[in-house]
Short mmCIF file of C-alpha atoms in Angstrom, two decimals:
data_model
loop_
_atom_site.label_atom_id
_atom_site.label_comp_id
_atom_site.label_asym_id
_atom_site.label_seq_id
_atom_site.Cartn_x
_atom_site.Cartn_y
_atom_site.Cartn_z
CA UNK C 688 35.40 14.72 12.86
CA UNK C 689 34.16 18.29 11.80
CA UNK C 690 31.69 18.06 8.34
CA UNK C 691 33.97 20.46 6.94
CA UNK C 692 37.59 17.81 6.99
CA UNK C 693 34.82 15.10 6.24
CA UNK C 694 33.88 16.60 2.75
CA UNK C 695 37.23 17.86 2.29
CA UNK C 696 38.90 13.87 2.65
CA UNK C 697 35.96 13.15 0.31
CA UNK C 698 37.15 15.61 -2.10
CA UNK C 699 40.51 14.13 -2.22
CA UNK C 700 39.19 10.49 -2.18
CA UNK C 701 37.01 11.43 -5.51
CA UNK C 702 39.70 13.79 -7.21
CA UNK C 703 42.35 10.20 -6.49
CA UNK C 704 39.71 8.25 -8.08
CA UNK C 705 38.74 10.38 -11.11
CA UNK C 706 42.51 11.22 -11.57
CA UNK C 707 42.94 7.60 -11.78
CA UNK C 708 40.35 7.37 -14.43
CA UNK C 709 41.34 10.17 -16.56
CA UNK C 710 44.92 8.38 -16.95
CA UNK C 711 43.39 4.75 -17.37
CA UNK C 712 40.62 5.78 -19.19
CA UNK C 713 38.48 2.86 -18.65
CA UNK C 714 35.41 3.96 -17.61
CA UNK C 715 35.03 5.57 -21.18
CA UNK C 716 37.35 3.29 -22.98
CA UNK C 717 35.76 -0.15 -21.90
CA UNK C 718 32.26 0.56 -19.82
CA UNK C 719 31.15 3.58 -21.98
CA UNK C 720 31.00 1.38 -24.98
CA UNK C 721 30.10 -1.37 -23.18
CA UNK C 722 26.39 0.17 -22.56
CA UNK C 723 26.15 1.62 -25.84
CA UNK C 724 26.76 -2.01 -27.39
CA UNK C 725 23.65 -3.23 -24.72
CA UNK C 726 21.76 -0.56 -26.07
CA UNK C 727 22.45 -1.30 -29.37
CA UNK C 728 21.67 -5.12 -28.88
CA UNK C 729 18.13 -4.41 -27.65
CA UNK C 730 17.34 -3.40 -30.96
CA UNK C 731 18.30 -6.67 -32.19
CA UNK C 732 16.43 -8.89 -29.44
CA UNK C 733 12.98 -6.20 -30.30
CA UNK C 734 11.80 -5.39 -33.45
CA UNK C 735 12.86 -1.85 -34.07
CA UNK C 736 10.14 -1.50 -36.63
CA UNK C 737 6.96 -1.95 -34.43
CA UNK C 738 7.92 0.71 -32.12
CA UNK C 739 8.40 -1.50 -29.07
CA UNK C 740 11.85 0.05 -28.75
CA UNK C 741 10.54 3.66 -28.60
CA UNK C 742 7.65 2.59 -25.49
CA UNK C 743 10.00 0.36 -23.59
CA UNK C 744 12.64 2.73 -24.19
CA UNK C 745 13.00 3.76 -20.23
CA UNK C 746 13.73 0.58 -19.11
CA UNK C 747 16.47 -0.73 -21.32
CA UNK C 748 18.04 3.22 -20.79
CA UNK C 749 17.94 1.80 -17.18
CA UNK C 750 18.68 -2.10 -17.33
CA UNK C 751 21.84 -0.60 -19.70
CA UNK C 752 23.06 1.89 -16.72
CA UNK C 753 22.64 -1.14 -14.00
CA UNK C 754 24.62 -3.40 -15.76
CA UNK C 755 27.01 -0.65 -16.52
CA UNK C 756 27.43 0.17 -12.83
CA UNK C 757 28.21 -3.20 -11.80
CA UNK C 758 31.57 -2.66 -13.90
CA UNK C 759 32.08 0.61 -12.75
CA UNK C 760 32.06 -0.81 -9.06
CA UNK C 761 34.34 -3.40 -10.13
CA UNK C 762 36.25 -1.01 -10.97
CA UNK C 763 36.37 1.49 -8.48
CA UNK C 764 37.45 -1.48 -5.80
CA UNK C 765 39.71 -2.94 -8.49
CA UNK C 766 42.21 0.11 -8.28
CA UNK C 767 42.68 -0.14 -4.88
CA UNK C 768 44.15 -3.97 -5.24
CA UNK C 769 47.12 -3.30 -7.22
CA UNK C 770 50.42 -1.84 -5.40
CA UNK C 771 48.86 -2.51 -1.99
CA UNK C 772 47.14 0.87 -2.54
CA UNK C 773 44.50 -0.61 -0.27
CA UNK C 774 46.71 -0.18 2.58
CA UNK C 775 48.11 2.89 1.51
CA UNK C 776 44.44 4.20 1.72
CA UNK C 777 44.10 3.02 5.29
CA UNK C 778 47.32 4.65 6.56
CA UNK C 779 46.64 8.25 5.02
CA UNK C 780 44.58 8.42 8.40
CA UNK C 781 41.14 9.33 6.50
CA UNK C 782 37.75 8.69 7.83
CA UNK C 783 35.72 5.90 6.62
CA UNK C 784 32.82 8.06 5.91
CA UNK C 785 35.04 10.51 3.50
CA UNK C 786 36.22 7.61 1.55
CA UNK C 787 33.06 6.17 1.23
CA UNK C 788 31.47 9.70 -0.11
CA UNK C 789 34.58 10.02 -1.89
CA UNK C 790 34.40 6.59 -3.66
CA UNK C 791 30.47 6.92 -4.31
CA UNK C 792 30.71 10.74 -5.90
CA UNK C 793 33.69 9.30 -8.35
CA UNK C 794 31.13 6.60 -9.03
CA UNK C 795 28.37 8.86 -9.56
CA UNK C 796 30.25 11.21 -11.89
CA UNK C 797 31.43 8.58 -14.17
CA UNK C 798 27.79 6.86 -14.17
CA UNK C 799 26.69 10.26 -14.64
CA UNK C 800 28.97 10.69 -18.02
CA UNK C 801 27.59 7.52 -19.31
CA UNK C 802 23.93 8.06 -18.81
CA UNK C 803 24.21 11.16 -21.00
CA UNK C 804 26.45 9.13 -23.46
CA UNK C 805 23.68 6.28 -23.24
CA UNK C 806 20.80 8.95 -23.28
CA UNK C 807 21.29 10.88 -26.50
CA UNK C 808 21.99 7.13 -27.91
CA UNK C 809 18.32 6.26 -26.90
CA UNK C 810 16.46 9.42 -27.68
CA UNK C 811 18.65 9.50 -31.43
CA UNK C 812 18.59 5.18 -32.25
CA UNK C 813 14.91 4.34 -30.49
CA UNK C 814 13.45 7.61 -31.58
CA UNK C 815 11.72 8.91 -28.17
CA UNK C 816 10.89 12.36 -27.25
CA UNK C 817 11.47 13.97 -24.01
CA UNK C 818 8.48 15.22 -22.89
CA UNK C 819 9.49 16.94 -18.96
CA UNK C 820 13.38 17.53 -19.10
CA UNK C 821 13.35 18.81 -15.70
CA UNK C 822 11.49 15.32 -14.18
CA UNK C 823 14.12 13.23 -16.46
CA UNK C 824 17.16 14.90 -15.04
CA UNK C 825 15.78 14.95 -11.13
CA UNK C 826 14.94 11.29 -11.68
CA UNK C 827 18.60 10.54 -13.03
CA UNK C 828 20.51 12.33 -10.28
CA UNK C 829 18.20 10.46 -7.31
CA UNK C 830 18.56 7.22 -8.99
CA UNK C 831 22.54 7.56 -9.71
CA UNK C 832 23.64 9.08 -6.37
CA UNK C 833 21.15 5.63 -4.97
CA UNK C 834 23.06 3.49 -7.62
CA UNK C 835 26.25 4.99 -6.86
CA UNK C 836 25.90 4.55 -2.79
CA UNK C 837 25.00 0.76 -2.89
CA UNK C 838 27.20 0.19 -5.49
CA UNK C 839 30.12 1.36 -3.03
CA UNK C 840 28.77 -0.52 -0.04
CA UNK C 841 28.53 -3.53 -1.70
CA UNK C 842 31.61 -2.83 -3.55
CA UNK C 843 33.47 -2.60 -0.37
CA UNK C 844 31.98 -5.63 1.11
CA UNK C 845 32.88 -7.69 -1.80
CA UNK C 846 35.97 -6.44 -2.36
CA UNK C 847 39.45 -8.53 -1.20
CA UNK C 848 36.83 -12.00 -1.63
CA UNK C 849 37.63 -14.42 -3.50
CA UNK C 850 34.83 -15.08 -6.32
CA UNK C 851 33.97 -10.98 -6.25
CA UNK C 852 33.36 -10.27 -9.75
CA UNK C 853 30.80 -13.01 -9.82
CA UNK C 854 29.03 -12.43 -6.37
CA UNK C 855 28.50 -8.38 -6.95
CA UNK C 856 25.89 -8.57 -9.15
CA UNK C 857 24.03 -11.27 -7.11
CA UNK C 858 24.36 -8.91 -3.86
CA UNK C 859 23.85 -5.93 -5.60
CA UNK C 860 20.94 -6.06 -8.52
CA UNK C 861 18.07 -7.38 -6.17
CA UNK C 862 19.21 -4.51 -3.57
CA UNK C 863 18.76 -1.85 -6.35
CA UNK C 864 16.12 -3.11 -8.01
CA UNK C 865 13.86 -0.57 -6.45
CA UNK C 866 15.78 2.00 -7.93
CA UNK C 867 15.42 0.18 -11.51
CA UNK C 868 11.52 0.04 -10.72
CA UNK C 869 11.36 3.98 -9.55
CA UNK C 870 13.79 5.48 -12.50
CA UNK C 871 11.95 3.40 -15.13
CA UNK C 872 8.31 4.86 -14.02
CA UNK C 873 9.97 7.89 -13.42
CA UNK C 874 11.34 8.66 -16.98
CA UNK C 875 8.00 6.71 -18.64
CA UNK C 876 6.04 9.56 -16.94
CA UNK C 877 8.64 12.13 -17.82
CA UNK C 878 9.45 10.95 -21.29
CA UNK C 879 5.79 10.27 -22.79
CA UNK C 880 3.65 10.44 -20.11
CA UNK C 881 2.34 13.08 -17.42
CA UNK C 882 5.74 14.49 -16.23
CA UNK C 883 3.35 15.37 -12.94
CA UNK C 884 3.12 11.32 -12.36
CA UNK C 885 6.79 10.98 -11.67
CA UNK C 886 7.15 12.65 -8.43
CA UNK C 887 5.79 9.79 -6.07
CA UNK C 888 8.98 8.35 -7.71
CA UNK C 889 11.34 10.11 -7.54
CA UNK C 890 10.44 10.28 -3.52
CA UNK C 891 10.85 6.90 -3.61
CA UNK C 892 14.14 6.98 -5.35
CA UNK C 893 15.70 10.59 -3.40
CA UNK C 894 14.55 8.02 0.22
CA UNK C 895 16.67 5.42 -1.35
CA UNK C 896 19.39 7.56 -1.89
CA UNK C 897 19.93 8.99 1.46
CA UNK C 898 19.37 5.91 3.18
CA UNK C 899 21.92 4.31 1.87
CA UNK C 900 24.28 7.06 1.44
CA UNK C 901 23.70 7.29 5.49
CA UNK C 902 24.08 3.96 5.71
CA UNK C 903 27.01 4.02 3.94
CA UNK C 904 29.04 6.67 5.86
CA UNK C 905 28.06 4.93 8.91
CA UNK C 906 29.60 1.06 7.59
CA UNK C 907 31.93 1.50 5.56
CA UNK C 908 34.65 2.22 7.73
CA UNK C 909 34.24 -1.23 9.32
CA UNK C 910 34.04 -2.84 6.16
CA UNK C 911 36.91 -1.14 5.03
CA UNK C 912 39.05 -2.55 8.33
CA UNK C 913 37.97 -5.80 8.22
CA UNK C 914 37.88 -6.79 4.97
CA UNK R 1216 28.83 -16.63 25.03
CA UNK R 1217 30.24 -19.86 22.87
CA UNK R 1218 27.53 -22.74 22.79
CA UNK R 1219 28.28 -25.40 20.79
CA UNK R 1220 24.63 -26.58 21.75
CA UNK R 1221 21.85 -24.33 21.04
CA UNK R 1222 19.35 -25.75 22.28
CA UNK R 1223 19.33 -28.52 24.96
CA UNK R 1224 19.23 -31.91 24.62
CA UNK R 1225 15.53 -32.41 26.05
CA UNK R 1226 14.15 -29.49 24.74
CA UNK R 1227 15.64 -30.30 21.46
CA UNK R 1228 13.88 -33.99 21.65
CA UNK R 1229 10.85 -32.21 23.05
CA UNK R 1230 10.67 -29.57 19.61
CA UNK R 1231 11.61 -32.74 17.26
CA UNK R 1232 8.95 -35.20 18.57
CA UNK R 1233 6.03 -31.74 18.88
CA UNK R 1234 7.53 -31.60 15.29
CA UNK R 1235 6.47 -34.78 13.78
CA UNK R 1236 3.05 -34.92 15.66
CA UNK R 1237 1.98 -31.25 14.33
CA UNK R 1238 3.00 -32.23 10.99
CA UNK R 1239 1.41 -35.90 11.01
CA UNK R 1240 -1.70 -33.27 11.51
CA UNK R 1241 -1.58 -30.92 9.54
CA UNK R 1242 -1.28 -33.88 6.72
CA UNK R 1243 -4.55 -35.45 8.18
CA UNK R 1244 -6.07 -31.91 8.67
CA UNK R 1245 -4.95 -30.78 5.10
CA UNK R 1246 -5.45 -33.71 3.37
CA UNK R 1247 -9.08 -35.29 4.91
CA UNK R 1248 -10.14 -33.01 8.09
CA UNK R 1249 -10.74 -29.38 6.27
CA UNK R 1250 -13.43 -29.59 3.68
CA UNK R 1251 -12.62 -28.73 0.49
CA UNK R 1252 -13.04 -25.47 -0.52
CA UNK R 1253 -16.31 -24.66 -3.07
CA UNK R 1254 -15.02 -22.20 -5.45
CA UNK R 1255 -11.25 -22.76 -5.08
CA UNK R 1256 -11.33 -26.86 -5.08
CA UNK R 1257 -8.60 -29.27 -3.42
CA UNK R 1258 -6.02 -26.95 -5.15
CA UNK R 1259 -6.42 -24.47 -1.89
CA UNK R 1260 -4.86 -27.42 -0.10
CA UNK R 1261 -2.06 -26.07 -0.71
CA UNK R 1262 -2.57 -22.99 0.93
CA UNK R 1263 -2.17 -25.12 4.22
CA UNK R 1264 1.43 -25.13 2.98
CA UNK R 1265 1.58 -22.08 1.01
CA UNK R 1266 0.79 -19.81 4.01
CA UNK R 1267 3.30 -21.16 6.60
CA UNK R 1268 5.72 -20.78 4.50
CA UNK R 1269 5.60 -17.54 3.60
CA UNK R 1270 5.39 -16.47 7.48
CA UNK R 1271 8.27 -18.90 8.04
CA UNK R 1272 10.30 -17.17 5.23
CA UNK R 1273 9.55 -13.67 7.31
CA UNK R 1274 10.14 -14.98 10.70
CA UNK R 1275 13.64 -16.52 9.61
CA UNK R 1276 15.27 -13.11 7.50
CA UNK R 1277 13.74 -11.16 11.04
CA UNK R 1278 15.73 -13.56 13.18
CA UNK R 1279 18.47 -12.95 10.47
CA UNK R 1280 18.74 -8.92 10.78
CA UNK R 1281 17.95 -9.32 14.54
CA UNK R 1282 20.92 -11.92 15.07
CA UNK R 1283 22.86 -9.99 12.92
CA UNK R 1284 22.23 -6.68 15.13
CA UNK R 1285 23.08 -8.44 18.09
CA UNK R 1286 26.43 -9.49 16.40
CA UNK R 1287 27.42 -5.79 15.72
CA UNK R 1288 26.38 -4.38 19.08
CA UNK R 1289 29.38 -5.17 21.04
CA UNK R 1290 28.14 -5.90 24.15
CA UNK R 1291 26.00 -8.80 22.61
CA UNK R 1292 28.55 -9.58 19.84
CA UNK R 1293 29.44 -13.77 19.97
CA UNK R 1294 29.79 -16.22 17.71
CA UNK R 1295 26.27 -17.93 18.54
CA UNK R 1296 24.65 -14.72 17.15
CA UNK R 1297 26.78 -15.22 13.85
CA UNK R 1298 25.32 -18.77 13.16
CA UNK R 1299 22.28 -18.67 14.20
CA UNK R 1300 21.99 -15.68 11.82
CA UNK R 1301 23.35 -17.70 8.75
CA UNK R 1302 21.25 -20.79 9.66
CA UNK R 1303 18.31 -18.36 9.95
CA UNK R 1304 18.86 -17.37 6.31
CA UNK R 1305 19.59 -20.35 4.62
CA UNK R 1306 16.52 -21.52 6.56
CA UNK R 1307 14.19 -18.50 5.21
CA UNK R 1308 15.58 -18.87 1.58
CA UNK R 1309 14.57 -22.54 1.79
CA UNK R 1310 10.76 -21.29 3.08
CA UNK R 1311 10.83 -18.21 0.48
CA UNK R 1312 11.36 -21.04 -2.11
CA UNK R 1313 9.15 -23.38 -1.06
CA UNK R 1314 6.34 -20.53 -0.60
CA UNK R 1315 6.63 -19.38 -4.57
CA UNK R 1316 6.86 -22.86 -5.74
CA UNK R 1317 3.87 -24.22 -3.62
CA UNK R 1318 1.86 -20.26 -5.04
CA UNK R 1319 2.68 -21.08 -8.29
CA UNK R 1320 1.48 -24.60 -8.22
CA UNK R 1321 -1.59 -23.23 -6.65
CA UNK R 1322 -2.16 -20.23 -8.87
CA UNK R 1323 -1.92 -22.70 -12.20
CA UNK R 1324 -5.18 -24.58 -11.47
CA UNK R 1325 -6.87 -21.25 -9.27
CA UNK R 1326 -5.92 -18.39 -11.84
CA UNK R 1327 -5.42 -20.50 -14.55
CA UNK R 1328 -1.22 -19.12 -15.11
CA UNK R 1329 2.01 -20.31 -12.93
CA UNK R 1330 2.81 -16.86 -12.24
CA UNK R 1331 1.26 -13.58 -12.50
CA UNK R 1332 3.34 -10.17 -11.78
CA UNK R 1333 1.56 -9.64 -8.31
CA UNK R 1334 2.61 -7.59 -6.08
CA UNK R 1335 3.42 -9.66 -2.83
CA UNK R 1336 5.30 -12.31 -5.51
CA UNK R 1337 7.31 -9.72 -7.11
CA UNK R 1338 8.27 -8.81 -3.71
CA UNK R 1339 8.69 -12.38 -2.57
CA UNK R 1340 10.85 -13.53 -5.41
CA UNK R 1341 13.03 -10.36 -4.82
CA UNK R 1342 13.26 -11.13 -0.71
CA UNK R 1343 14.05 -14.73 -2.14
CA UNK R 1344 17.52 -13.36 -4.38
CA UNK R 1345 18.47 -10.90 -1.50
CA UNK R 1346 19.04 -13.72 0.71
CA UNK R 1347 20.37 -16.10 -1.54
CA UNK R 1348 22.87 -13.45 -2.40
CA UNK R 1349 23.95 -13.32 1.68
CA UNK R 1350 24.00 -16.84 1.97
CA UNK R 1351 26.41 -16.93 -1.44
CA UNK R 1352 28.53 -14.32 0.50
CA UNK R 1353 28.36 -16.21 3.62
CA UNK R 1354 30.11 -19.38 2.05
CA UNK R 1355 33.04 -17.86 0.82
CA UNK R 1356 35.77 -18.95 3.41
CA UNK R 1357 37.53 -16.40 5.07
CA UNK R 1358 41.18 -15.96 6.97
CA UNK R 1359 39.83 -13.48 9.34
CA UNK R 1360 36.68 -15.37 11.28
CA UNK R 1361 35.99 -12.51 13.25
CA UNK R 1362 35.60 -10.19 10.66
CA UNK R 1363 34.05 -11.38 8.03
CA UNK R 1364 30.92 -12.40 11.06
CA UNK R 1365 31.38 -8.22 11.13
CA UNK R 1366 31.10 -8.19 7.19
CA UNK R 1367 27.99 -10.91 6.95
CA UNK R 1368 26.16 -9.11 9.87
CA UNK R 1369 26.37 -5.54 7.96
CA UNK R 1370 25.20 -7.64 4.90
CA UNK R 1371 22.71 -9.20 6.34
CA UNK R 1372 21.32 -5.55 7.71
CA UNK R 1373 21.94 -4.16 4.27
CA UNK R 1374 19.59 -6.19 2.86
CA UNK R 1375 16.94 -6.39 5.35
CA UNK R 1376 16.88 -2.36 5.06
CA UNK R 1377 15.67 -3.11 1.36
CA UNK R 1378 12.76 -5.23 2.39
CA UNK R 1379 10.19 -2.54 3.11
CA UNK R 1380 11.97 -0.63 -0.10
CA UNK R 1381 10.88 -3.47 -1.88
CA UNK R 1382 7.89 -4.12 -0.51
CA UNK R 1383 6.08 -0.65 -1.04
CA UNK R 1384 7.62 0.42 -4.28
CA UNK R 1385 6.43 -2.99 -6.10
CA UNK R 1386 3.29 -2.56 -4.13
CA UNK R 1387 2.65 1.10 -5.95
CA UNK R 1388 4.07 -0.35 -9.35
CA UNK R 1389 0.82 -3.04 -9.01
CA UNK R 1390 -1.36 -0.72 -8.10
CA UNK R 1391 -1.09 2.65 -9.70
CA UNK R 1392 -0.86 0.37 -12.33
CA UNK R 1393 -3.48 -2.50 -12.50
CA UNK R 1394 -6.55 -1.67 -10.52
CA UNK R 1395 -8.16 -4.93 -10.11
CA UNK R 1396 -5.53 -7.49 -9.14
CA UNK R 1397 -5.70 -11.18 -9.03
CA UNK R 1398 -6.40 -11.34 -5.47
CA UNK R 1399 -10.29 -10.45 -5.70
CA UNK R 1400 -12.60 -10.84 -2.80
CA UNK R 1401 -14.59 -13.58 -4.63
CA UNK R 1402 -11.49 -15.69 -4.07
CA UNK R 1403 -11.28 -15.40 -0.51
CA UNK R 1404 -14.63 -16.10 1.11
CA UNK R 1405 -15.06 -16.84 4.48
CA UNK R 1406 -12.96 -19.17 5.66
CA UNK R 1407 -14.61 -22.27 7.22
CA UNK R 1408 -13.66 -23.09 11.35
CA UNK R 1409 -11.82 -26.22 10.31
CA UNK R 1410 -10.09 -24.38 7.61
CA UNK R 1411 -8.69 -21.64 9.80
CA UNK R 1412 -7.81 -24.63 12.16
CA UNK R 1413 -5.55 -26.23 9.93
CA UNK R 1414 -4.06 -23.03 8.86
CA UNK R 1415 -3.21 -22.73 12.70
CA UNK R 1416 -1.60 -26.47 12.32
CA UNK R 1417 0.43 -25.92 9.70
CA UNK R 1418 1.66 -22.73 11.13
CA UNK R 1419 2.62 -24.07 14.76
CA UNK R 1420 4.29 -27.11 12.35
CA UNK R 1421 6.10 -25.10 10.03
CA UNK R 1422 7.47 -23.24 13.10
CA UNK R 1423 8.53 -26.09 15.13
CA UNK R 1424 10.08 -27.77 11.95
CA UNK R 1425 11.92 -24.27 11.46
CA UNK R 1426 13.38 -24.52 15.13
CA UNK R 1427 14.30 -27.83 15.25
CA UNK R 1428 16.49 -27.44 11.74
CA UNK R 1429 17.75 -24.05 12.93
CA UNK R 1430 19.13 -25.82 15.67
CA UNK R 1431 20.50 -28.64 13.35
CA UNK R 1432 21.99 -26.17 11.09
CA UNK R 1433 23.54 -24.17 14.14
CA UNK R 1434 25.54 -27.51 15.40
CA UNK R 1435 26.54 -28.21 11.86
CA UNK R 1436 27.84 -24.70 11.87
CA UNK R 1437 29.66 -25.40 15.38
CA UNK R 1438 31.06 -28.52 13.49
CA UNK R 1439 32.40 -27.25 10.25
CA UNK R 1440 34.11 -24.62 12.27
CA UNK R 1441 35.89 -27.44 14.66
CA UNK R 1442 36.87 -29.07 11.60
CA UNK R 1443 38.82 -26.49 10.13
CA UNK R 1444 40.96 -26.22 13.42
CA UNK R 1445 41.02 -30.12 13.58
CA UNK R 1446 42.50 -30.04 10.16
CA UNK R 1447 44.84 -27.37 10.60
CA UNK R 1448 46.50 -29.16 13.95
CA UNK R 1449 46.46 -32.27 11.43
CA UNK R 1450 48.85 -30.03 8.98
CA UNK R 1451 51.05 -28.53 11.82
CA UNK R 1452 51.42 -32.00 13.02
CA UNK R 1453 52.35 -33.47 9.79
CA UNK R 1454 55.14 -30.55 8.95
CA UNK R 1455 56.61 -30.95 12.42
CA UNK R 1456 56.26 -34.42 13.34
CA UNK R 1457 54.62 -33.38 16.56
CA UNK R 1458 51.37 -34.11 17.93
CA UNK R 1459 49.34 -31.56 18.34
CA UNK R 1460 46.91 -31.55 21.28
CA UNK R 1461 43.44 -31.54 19.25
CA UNK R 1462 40.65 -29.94 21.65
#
C-alpha cells in the first residue's frame, strides 16, 4: 500500500468517526462533563483552601484526561457493534493500518477538545498559572497522540469480549501509566516550574507515542480479523 | 507441534525431586546455615526469598513475550507456545506478588515503613498489574481458539514493550527527584560467602520450583482444553441420541 491511500483511508476512517460523534454527541454530551465533574470532585476530596489543589494541579488535569479516555475508547469500539458496522468496516477493503490511524486521530481530536475544556477548568477553579505555554501544549499533543494510540490498540483487542468495559481499564491504565508519570512532570515544570526541565519528558512521552503508534499500524489489522 | 506433555515423565520426576531437595536447603541455609546479618538482623532472611523472586518474576514475563513471539511467527506458531506463554504469566504474577509482599515485610523492620515509593517497587508493582491484566484477558473464553492465542500473544508483546518504558521513566521520576534513596550503601555491605551461597540456593530453588509448576500449569492447560471438546461431544450426543466417539 502507497503512504499516500494509507493516510487517505485514515482520513475517511477519522472523518466516519468524528461524523459519528458530531450526530451522537457523546463525547461532549456525556465524557466532556464527565471530567469536568472529576475535576470538580478533587476539590472536594482536597482542601481547596490550603492550596494543595493549585500544586497538585498537573496531576489531577492528567488522572481526569486518563479516566476520560478510557470512555472515549469505549466508545470509539462501541460504534462499530451496532448494525454489524464491524463487518461493514472489514468489507470496505481498507488497510488495517489506516483504520487504526484513523480510529486513534478521531480519538485524539476528541481527547484533544476535552483537555482544553478540562484545562481552562483547572487554571480558572484551582487557580494555577501557566508559566511555559509552548512546553504545556508540546507535552499535551505527545501525551494524547500516546494516549490516543494505546487506547486504540487496546480498544481493539478488547473489543467483541465479553466483560470489555470492565477489563479496558485493567489492560490499559498500567500500560499508560508512563505517559501519566511524563505529562504530569511535564506540565509541573511547564506550569510553575523551569519550563527548561520538561524536555527529558516530553522525549519520554514523543518515544511513547511513536512506538505505539508503530506498533499499532503494524497489529491492528490482525486484531481487527480475529477478534 | 501439539504436546500434551511438556516435559517428560523422568525429567519431570527428576525437576520435582531436585525441587524439594534445593528448597529443603535453602530453608536450612536461610534459616540456620547463613549468619545473620549485623546491621540488617534476621529480617534480611528474607532476602533469601525476596531476591529469587523477583528474578523468577523476570524470567517468567521473558518466557511470556518470547513464547508469545514464537506464537506469532508462523513458522513456530503452535499451541504449546500459547500455554506455555499463559502458564509463564500466571507463574510470574504469582513471583511479582510474592517478591513485593516478602520487600515489604522486609522493608517494615529494615526501613522502618511497609512501602516506600522506590523506584524498582514502583516499577515492580506496575510489571505486577500489566500481567495481571493479560492473565484477566487470557481467561475470558473464546469461540475462535486460534485467534484469540493471536490476540493474547500481541497482548502479551504489548505489554512487555512497556516494561523498559516503565522501568526508566519511574527510574528518572526517583531520581531527578530524591537524591539519596532508600537503598544506601550502608545497607548493603559485603555480603558474607555463606550468604551469597544461599542466595545461589534459593535461586537454583525458585527456578526449579518455577519449571516444575510451569509444567503443571501447561498439562492443566492441555486438560481444560480436552474438556471443553469432551463436553461438547457430551451435548451433541445428548441432542442426537448418538454416541459420539470421544478422543
Amino acid at each position: 500500500m502507497s503512504g499516500t491511500s494509507l493516510w487517505r483511508e485514515a482520513a475517511v476512517v477519522a472523518g466516519k468517526d468524528l461524523r459519528i460523534e458530531a450526530r451522537a454527541r457523546v463525547a461532549l454530551g456525556q465524557i466532556l462533563p464527565f471530567g469536568l465533574i472529576v475535576i470538580l470532585l478533587f476539590a472536594f476530596a482536597l482542601d481547596p483552601d490550603r492550596g494543595v489543589l493549585t500544586r497538585v494541579a498537573p496531576g489531577l488535569f492528567w488522572i481526569a484526561v486518563l479516566l476520560a479516555t478510557l470512555l472515549a475508547v469505549g466508545r470509539a469500539f462501541a460504534i462499530e457493534t451496532h448494525h454489524n458496522a464491524r463487518d461493514g468496516l472489514r468489507m470496505a477493503g481498507l488497510d488495517g493500518g489506516a483504520i487504526f490511524l484513523g480510529k486513534a486521530a478521531a480519538i485524539a481530536l476528541q481527547l484533544a477538545v476535552l483537555e482544553v475544556v478540562l484545562g481552562v477548568a483547572v487554571i480558572v477553579m484551582y487557580g494555577v498559572d501557566v508559566h511555559g505555554l509552548g512546553v504545556v501544549l508540546i507535552t499535551a499533543t505527545a501525551a494524547t497522540v500516546g494516549l490516543a494510540a494505546t487506547g486504540t490498540l487496546y480498544g481493539v483487542l478488547a473489543a467483541g469480549l465479553r466483560l470489555r468495559e470492565t477489563l479496558l481499564p485493567l489492560l490499559l491504565l498500567p500500560v499508560i501509566a508512563p505517559v501519566m508519570l511524563g505529562a504530569t512532570r511535564a506540565f509541573e515544570d511547564g506550569l510553575g516550574g523551569v519550563p527548561g526541565d520538561a524536555w527529558p519528558w516530553v522525549g519520554m512521552l514523543g518515544v511513547f507515542a511513536v512506538l505505539y503508534t508503530t506498533i499499532g499500524v503494524m497489529a491492528f489489522g490482525a486484531l481487527w480479523e480475529e477478534t | 507441534m501439539e504436546r500434551d506433555e511438556l516435559l517428560a515423565p523422568i525429567v519431570r520426576r527428576i525437576v520435582g525431586v531436585l525441587t524439594i531437595v534445593s528448597l529443603v536447603a535453602l530453608v536450612l541455609f536461610g534459616l540456620w546455615g547463613a549468619p545473620t546479618d549485623e546491621v540488617q538482623g534476621d529480617a534480611q532472611r528474607v532476602m533469601y526469598l525476596h531476591v529469587p523472586s523477583a528474578w523468577l518474576a523476570y524470567l517468567a514475563f521473558f518466557i511470556t513475550a518470547s513464547a508469545s513471539a514464537l506464537f506469532l511467527w508462523r513458522r513456530t506458531r503452535a499451541d504449546v507456545w500459547d500455554r506455555v506463554a499463559g502458564a509463564s504469566a500466571e507463574l510470574g504474577v504469582m513471583f511479582t506478588g510474592l517478591a513485593l509482599v516478602l520487600g515489604s515485610i522486609w522493608g517494615r523492620p529494615v526501613w522502618g515503613f511497609w512501602w516506600a515509593w522506590d523506584a524498582r517497587l514502583v516499577s515492580t508493582a506496575l510489571l505486577f498489574f500489566l500481567f495481571l491484566g493479560y492473565c484477566a484477558l487470557r481467561r475470558i473464553p473464546s469461540s475462535d481458539p486460534v485467534g484469540a492465542a493471536k490476540r493474547n500473544a500481541i497482548a502479551a508483546l504489548i505489554a512487555f514493550v512497556d516494561v523498559p518504558i516503565v522501568h526508566f521513566s519511574v527510574e528518572w521520576w526517583r531520581t531527578l527527584h530524591q537524591k539519596a534513596t532508600v537503598f544506601n550503601p550502608q545497607l548493603n555491605p559485603e555480603i558474607h560467602g555463606v550468604m551469597a551461597l544461599t542466595l545461589w540456593i534459593g535461586t537454583i530453588a525458585f527456578t526449579l520450583l518455577y519449571v516444575y509448576l510451569l509444567d503443571r500449569r501447561y498439562r492443566l492447560a492441555v486438560l481444560e482444553h480436552g474438556r471443553a471438546d469432551v463436553e461438547l461431544a457430551h451435548a451433541i450426543a445428548e441432542r442426537t441420541g448418538v454416541k459420539a466417539g470421544v478422543t
